[in-house]
PDB file of N, CA and C in Angstrom:
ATOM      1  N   UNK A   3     -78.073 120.265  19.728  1.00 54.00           N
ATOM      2  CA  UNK A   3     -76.759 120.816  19.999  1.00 54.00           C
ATOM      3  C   UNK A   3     -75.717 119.927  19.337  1.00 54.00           C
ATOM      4  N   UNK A   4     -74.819 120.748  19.025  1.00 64.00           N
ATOM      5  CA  UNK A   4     -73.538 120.155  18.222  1.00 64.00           C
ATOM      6  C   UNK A   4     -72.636 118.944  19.090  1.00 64.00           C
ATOM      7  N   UNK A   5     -72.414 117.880  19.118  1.00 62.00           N
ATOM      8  CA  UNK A   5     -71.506 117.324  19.908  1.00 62.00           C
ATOM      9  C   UNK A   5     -69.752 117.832  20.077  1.00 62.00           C
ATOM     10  N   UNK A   6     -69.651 118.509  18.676  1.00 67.00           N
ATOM     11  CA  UNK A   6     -68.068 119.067  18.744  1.00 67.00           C
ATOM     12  C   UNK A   6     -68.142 120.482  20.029  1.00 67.00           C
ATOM     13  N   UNK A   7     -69.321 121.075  20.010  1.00 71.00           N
ATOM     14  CA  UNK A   7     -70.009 122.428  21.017  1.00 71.00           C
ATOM     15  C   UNK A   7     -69.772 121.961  21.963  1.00 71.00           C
ATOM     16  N   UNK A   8     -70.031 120.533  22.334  1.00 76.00           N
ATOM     17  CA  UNK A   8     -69.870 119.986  24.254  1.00 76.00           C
ATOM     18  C   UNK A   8     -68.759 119.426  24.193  1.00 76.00           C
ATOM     19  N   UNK A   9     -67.582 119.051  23.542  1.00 80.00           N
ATOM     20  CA  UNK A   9     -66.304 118.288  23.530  1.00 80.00           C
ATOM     21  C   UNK A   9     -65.461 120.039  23.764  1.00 80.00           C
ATOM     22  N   UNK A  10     -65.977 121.277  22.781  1.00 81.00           N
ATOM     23  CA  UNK A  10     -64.842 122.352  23.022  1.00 81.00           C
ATOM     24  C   UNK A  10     -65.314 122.698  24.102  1.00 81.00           C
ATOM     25  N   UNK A  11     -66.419 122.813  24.618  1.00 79.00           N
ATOM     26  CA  UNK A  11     -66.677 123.767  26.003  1.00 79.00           C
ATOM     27  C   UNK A  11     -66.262 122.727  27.387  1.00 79.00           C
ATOM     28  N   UNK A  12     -66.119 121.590  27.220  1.00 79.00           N
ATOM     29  CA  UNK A  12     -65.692 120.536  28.302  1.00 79.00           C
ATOM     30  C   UNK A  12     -63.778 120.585  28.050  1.00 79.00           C
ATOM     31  N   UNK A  13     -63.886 120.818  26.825  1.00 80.00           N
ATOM     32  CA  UNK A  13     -61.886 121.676  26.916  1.00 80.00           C
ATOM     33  C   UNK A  13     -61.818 122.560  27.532  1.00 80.00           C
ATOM     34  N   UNK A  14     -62.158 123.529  26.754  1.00 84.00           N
ATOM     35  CA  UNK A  14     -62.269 124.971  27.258  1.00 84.00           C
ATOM     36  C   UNK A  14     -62.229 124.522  28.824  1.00 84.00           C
ATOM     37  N   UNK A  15     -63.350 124.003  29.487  1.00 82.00           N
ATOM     38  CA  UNK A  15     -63.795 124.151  30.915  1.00 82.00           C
ATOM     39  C   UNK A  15     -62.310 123.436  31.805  1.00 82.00           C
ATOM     40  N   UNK A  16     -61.903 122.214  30.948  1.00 85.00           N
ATOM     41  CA  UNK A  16     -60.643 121.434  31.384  1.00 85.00           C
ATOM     42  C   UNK A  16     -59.405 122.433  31.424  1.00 85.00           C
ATOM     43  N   UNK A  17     -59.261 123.449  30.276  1.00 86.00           N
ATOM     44  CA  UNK A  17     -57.909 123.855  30.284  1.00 86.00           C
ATOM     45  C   UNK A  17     -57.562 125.139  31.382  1.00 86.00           C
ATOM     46  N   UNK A  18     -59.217 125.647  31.921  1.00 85.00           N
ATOM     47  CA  UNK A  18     -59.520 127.026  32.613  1.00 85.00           C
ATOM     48  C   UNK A  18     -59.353 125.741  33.722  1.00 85.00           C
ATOM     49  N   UNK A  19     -59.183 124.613  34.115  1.00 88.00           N
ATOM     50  CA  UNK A  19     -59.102 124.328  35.356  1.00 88.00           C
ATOM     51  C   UNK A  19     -57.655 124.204  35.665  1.00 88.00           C
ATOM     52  N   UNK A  20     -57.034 123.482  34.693  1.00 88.00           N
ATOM     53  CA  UNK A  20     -55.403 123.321  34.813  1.00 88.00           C
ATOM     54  C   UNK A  20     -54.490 124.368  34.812  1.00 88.00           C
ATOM     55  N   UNK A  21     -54.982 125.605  34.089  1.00 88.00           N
ATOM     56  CA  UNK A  21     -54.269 126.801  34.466  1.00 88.00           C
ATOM     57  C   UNK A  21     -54.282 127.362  35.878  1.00 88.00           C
ATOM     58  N   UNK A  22     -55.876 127.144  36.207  1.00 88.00           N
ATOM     59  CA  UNK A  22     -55.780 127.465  37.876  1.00 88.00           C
ATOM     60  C   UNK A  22     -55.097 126.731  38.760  1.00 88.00           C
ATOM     61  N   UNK A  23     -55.027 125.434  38.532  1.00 90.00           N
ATOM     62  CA  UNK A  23     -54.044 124.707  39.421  1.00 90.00           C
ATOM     63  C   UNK A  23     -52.406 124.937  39.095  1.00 90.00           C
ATOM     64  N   UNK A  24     -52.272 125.357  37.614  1.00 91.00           N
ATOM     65  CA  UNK A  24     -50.994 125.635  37.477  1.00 91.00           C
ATOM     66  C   UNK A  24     -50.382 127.112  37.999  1.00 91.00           C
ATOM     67  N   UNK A  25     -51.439 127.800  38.193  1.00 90.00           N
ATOM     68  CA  UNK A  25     -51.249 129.483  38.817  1.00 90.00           C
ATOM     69  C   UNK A  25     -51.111 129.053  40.497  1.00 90.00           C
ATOM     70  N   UNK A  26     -51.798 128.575  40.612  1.00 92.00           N
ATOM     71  CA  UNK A  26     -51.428 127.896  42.343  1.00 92.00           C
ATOM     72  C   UNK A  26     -50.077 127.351  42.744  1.00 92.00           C
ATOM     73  N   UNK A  27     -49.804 126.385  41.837  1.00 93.00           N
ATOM     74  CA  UNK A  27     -48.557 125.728  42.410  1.00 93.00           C
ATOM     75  C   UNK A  27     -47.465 126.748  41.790  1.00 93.00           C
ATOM     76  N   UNK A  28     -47.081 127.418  40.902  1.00 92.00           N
ATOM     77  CA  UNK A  28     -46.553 128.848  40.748  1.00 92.00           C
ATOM     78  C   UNK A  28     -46.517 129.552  41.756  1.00 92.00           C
ATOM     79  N   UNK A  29     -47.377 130.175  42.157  1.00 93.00           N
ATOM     80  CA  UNK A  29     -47.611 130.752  43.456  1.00 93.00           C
ATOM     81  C   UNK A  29     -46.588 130.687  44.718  1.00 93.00           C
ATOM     82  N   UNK A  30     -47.354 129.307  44.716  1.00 90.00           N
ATOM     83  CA  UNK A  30     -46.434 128.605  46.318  1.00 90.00           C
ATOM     84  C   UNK A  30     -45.336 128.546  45.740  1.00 90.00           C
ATOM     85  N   UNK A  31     -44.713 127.953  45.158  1.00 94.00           N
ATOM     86  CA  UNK A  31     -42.813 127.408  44.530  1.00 94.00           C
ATOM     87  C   UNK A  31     -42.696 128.958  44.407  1.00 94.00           C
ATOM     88  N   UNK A  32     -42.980 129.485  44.023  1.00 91.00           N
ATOM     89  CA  UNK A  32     -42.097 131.217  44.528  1.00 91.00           C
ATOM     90  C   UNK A  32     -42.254 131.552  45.770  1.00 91.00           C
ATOM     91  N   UNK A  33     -43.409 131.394  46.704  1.00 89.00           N
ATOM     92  CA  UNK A  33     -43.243 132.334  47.741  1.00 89.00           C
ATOM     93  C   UNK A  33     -42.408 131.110  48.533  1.00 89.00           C
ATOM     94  N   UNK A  34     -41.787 129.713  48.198  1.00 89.00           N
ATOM     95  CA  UNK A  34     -41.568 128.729  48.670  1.00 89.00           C
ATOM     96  C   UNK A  34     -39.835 129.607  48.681  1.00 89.00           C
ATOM     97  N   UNK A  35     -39.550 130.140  47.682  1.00 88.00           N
ATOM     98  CA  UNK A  35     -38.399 130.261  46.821  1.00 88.00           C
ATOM     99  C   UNK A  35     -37.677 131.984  47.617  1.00 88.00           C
ATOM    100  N   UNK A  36     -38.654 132.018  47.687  1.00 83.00           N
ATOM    101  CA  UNK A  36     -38.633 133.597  48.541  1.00 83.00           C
ATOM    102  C   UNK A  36     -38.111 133.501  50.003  1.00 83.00           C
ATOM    103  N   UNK A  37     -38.889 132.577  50.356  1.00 80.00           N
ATOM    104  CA  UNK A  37     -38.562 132.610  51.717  1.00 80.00           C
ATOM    105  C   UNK A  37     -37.653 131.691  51.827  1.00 80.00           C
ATOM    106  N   UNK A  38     -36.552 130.872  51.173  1.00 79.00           N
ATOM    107  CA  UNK A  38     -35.526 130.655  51.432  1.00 79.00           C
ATOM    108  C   UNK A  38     -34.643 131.740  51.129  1.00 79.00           C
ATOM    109  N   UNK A  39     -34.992 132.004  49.798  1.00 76.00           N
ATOM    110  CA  UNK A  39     -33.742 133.259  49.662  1.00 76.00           C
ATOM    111  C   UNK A  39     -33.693 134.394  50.972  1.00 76.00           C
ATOM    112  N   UNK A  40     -34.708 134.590  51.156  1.00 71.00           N
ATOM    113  CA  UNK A  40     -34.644 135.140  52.622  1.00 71.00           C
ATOM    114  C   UNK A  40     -33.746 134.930  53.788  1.00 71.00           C
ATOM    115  N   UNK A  41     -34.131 133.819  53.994  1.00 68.00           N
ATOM    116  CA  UNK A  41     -33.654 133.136  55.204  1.00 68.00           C
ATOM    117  C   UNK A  41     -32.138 133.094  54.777  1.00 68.00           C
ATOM    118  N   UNK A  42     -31.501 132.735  53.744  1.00 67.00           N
ATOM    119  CA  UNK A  42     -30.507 132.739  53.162  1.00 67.00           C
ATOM    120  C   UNK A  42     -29.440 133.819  53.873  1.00 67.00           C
ATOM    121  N   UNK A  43     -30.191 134.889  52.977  1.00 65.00           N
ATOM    122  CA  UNK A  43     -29.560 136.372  53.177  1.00 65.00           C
ATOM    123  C   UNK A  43     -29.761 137.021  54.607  1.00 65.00           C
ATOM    124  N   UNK A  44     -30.894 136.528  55.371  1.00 60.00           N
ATOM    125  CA  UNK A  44     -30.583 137.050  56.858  1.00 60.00           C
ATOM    126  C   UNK A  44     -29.152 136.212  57.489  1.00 60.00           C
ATOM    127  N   UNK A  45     -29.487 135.250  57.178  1.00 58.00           N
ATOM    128  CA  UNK A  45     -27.982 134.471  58.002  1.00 58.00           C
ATOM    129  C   UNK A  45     -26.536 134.835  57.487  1.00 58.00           C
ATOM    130  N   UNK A  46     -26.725 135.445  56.281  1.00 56.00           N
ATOM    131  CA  UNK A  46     -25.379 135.828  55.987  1.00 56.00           C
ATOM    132  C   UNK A  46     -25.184 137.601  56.035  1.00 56.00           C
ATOM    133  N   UNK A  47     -26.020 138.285  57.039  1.00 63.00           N
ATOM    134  CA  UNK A  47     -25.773 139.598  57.187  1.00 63.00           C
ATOM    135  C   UNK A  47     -24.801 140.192  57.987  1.00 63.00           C
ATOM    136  N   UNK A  48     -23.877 140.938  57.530  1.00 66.00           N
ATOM    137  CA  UNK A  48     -22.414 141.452  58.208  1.00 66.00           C
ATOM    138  C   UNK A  48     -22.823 142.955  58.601  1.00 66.00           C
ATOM    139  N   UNK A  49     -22.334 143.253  59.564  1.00 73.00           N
ATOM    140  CA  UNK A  49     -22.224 144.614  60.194  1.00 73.00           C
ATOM    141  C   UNK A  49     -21.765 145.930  59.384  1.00 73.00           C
ATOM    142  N   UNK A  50     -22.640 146.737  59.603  1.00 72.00           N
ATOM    143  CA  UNK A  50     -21.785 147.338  58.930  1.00 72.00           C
ATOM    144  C   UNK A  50     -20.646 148.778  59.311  1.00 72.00           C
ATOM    145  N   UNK A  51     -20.026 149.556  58.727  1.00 71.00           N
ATOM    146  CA  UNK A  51     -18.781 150.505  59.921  1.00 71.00           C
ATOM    147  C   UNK A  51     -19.770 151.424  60.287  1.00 71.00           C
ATOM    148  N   UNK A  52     -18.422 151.085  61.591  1.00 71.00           N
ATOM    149  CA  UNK A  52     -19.132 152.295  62.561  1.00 71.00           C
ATOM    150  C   UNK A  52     -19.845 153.761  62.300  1.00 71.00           C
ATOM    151  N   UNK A  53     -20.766 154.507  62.354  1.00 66.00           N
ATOM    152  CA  UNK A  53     -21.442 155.581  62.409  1.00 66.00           C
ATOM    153  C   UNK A  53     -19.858 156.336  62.673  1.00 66.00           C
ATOM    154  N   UNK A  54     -19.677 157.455  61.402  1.00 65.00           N
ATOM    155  CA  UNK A  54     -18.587 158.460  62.011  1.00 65.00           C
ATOM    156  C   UNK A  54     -17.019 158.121  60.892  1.00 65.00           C
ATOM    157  N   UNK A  55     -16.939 156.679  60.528  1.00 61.00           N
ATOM    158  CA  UNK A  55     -16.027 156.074  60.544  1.00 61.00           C
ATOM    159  C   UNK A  55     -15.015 156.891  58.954  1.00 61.00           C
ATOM    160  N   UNK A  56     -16.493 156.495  58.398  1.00 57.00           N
ATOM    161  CA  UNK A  56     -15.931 157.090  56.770  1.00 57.00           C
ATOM    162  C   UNK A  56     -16.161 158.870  56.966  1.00 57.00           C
ATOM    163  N   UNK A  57     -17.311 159.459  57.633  1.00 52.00           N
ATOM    164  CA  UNK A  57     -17.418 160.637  57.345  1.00 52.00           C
ATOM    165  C   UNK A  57     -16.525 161.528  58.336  1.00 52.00           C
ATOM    166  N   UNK A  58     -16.708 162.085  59.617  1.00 49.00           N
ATOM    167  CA  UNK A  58     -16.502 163.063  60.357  1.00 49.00           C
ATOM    168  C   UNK A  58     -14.776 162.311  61.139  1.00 49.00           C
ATOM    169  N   UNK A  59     -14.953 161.511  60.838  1.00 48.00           N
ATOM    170  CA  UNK A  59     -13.462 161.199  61.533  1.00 48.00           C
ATOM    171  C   UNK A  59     -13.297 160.279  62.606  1.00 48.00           C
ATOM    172  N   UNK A  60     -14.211 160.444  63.465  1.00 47.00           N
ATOM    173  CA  UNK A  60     -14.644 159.656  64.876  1.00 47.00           C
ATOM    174  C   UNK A  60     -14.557 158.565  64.800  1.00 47.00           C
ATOM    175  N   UNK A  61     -15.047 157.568  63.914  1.00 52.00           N
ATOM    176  CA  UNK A  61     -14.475 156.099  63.449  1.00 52.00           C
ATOM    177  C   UNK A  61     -14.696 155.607  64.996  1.00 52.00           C
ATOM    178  N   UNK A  62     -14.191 154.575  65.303  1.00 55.00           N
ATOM    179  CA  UNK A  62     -14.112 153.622  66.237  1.00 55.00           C
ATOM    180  C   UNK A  62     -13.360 154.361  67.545  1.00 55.00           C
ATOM    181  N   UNK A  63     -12.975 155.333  67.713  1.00 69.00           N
ATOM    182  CA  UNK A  63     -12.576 155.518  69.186  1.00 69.00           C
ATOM    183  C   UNK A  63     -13.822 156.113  69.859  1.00 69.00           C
ATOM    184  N   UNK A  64     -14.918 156.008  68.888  1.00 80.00           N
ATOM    185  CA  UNK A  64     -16.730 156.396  69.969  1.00 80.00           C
ATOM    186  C   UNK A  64     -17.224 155.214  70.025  1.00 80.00           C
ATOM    187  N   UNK A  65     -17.342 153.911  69.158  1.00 84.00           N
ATOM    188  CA  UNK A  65     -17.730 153.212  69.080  1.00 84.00           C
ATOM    189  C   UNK A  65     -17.143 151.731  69.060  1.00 84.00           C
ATOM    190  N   UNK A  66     -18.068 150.917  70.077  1.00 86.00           N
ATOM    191  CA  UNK A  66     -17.369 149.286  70.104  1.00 86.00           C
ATOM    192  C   UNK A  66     -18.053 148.568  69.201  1.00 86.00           C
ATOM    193  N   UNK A  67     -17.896 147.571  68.743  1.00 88.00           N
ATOM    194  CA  UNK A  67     -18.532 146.615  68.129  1.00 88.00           C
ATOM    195  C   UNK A  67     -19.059 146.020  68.873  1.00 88.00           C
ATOM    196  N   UNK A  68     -20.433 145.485  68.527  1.00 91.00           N
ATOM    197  CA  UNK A  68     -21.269 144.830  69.643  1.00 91.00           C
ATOM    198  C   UNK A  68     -21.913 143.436  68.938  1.00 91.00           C
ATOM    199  N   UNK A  69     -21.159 142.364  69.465  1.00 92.00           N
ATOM    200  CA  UNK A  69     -21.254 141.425  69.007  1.00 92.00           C
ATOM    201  C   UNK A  69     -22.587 140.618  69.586  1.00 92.00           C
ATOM    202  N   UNK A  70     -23.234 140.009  68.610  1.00 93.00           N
ATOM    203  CA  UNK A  70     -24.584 139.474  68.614  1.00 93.00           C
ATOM    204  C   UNK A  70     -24.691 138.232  69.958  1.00 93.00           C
ATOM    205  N   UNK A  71     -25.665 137.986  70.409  1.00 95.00           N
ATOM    206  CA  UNK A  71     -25.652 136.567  71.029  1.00 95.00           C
ATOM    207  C   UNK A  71     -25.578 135.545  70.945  1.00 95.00           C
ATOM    208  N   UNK A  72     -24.324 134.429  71.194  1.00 94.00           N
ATOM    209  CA  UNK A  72     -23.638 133.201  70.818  1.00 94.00           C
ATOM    210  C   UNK A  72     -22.631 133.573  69.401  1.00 94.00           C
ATOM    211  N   UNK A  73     -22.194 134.807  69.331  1.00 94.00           N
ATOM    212  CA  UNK A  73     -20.976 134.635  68.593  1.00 94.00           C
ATOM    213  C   UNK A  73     -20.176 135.428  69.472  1.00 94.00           C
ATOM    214  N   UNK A  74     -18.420 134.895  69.354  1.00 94.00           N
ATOM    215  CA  UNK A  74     -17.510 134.895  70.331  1.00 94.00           C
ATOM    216  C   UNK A  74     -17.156 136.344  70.543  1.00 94.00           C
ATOM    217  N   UNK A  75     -16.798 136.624  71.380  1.00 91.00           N
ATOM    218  CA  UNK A  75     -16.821 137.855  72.248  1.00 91.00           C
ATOM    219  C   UNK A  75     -15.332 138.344  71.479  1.00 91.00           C
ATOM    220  N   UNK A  76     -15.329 139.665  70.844  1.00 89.00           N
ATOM    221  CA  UNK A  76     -14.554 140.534  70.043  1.00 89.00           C
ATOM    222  C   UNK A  76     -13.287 141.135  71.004  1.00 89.00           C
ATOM    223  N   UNK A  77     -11.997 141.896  70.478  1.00 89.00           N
ATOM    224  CA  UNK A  77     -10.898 142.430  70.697  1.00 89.00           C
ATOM    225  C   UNK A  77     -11.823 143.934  71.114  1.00 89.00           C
ATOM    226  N   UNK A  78     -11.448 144.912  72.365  1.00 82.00           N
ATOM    227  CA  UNK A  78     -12.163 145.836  72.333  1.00 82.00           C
ATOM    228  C   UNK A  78     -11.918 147.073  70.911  1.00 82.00           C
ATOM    229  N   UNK A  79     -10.586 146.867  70.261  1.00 83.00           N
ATOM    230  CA  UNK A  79     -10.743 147.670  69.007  1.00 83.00           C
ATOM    231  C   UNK A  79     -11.361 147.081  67.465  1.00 83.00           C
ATOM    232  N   UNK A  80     -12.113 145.968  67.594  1.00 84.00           N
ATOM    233  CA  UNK A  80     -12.361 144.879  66.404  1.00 84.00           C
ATOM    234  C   UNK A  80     -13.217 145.917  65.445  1.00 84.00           C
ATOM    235  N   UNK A  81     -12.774 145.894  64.329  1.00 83.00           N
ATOM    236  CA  UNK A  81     -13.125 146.807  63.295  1.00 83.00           C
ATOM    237  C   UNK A  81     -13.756 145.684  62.261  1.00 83.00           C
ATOM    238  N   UNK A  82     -14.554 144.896  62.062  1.00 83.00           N
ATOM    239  CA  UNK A  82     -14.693 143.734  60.826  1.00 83.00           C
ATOM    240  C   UNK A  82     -14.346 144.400  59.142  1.00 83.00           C
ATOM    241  N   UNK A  83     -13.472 143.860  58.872  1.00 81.00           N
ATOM    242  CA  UNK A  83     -12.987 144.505  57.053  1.00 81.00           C
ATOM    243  C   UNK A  83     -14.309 144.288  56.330  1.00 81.00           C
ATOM    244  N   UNK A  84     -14.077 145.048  55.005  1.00 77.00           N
ATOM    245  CA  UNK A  84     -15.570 145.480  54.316  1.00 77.00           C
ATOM    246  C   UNK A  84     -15.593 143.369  54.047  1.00 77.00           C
ATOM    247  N   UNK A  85     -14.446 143.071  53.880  1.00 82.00           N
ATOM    248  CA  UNK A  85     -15.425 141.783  52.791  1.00 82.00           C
ATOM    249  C   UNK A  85     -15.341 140.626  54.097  1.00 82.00           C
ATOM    250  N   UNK A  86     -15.255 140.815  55.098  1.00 83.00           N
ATOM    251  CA  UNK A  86     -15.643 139.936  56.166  1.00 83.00           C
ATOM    252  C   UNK A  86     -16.778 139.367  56.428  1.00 83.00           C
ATOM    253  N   UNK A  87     -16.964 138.396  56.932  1.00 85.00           N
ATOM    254  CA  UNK A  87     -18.938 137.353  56.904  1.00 85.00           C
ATOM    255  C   UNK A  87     -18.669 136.734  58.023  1.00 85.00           C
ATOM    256  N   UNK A  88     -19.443 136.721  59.054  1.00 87.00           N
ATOM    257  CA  UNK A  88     -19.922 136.096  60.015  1.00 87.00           C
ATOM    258  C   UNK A  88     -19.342 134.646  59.631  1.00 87.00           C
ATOM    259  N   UNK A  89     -19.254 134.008  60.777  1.00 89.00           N
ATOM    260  CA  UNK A  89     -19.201 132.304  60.392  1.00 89.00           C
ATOM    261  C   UNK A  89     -20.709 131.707  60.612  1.00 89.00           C
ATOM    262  N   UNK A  90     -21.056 130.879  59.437  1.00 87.00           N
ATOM    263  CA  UNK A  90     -22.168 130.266  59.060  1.00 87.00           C
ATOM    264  C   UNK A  90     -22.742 129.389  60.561  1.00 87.00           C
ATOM    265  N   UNK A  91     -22.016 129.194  61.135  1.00 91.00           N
ATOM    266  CA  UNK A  91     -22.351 128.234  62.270  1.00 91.00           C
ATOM    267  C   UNK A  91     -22.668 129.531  63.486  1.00 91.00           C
ATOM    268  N   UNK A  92     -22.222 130.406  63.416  1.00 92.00           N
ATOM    269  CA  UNK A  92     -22.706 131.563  64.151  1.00 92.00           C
ATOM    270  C   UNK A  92     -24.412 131.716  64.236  1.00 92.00           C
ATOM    271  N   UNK A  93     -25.510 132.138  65.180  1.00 91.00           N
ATOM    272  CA  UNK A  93     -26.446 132.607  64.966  1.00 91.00           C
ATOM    273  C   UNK A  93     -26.532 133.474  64.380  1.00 91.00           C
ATOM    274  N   UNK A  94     -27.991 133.650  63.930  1.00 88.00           N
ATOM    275  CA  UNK A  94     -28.468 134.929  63.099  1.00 88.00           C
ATOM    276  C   UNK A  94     -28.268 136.177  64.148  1.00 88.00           C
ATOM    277  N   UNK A  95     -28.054 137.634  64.278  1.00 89.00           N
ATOM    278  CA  UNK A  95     -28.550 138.530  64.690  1.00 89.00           C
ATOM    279  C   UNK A  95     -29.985 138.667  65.413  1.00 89.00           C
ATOM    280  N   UNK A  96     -30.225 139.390  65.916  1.00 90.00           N
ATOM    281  CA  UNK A  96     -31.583 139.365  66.429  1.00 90.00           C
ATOM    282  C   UNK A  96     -32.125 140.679  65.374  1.00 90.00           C
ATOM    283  N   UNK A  97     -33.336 140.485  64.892  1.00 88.00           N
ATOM    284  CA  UNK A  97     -33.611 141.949  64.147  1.00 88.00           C
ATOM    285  C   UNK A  97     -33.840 143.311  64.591  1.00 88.00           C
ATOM    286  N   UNK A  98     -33.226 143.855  64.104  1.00 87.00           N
ATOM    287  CA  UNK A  98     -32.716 145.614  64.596  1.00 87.00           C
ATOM    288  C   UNK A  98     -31.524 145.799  65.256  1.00 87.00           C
ATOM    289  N   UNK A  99     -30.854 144.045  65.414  1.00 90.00           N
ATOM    290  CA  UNK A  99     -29.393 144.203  66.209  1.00 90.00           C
ATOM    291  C   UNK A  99     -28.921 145.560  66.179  1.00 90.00           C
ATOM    292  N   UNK A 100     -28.129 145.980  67.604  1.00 90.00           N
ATOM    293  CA  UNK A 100     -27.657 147.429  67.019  1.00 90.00           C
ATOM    294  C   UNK A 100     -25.858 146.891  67.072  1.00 90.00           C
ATOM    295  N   UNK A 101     -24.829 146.881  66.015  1.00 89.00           N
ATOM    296  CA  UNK A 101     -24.137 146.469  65.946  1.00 89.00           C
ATOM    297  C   UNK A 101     -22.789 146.833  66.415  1.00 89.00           C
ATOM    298  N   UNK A 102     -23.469 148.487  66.806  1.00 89.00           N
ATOM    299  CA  UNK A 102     -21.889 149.631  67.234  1.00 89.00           C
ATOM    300  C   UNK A 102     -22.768 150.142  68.352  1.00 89.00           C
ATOM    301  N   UNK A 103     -22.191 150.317  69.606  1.00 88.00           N
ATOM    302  CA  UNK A 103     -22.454 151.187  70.742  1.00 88.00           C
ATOM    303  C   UNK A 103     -21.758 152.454  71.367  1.00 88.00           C
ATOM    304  N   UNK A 104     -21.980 153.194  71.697  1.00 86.00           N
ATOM    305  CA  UNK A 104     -21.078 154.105  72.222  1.00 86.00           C
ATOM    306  C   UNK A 104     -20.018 153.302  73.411  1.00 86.00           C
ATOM    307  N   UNK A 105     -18.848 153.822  73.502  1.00 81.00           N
ATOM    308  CA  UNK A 105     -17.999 153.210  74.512  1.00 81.00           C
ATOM    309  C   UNK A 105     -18.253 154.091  75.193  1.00 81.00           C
TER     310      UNK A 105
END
């Protein structure tokens, strides 16, 4: 057997190992990357208008705003403007918060 035959196939065998370790740590650093951006964008999720508000007219005299648990308790007509954001020190929502209730 050729000695250059066992130097390329011991490459070969080296470079099929470093790609797998390099497909791994790829892997994780995105799903690493994911789940901050995640977490990110849940904490900065704003309410959105009331059911009624833009279409049929009803707007806010059916509906209160229903403010999440540990952020400060709202005006009973509090309407939040489109470019309004929670304060960062506020908790997250709970998931499926329902954000408008019937009065």
């Amino acid at each position: 057997m050729n000695p250059d035959d066992e130097n390329t196939a011991h490459l070969i065998g080296s470079l099929g190992e470093l790609a797998g370790r390099v497909a791994f740590w790829l892997v994780l650093i995105g799903l690493v990357v994911a789940f901050v951006i995640r977490a990110i964008r849940r904490g900065s999720v704003r309410p959105a208008p009331p059911p009624g508000l833009y279409g049929n007219g009803a707007g806010t005299s059916q509906w209160r705003f229903n403010a999440p648990p540990g952020w400060p308790p709202t005006p009973p007509e509090f309407v939040p403007p489109a470019d309004w954001n929670p304060d960062p020190s506020w908790p997250a929502a709970p998931p499926g918060w329902q954000w408008w209730i019937p009065r």
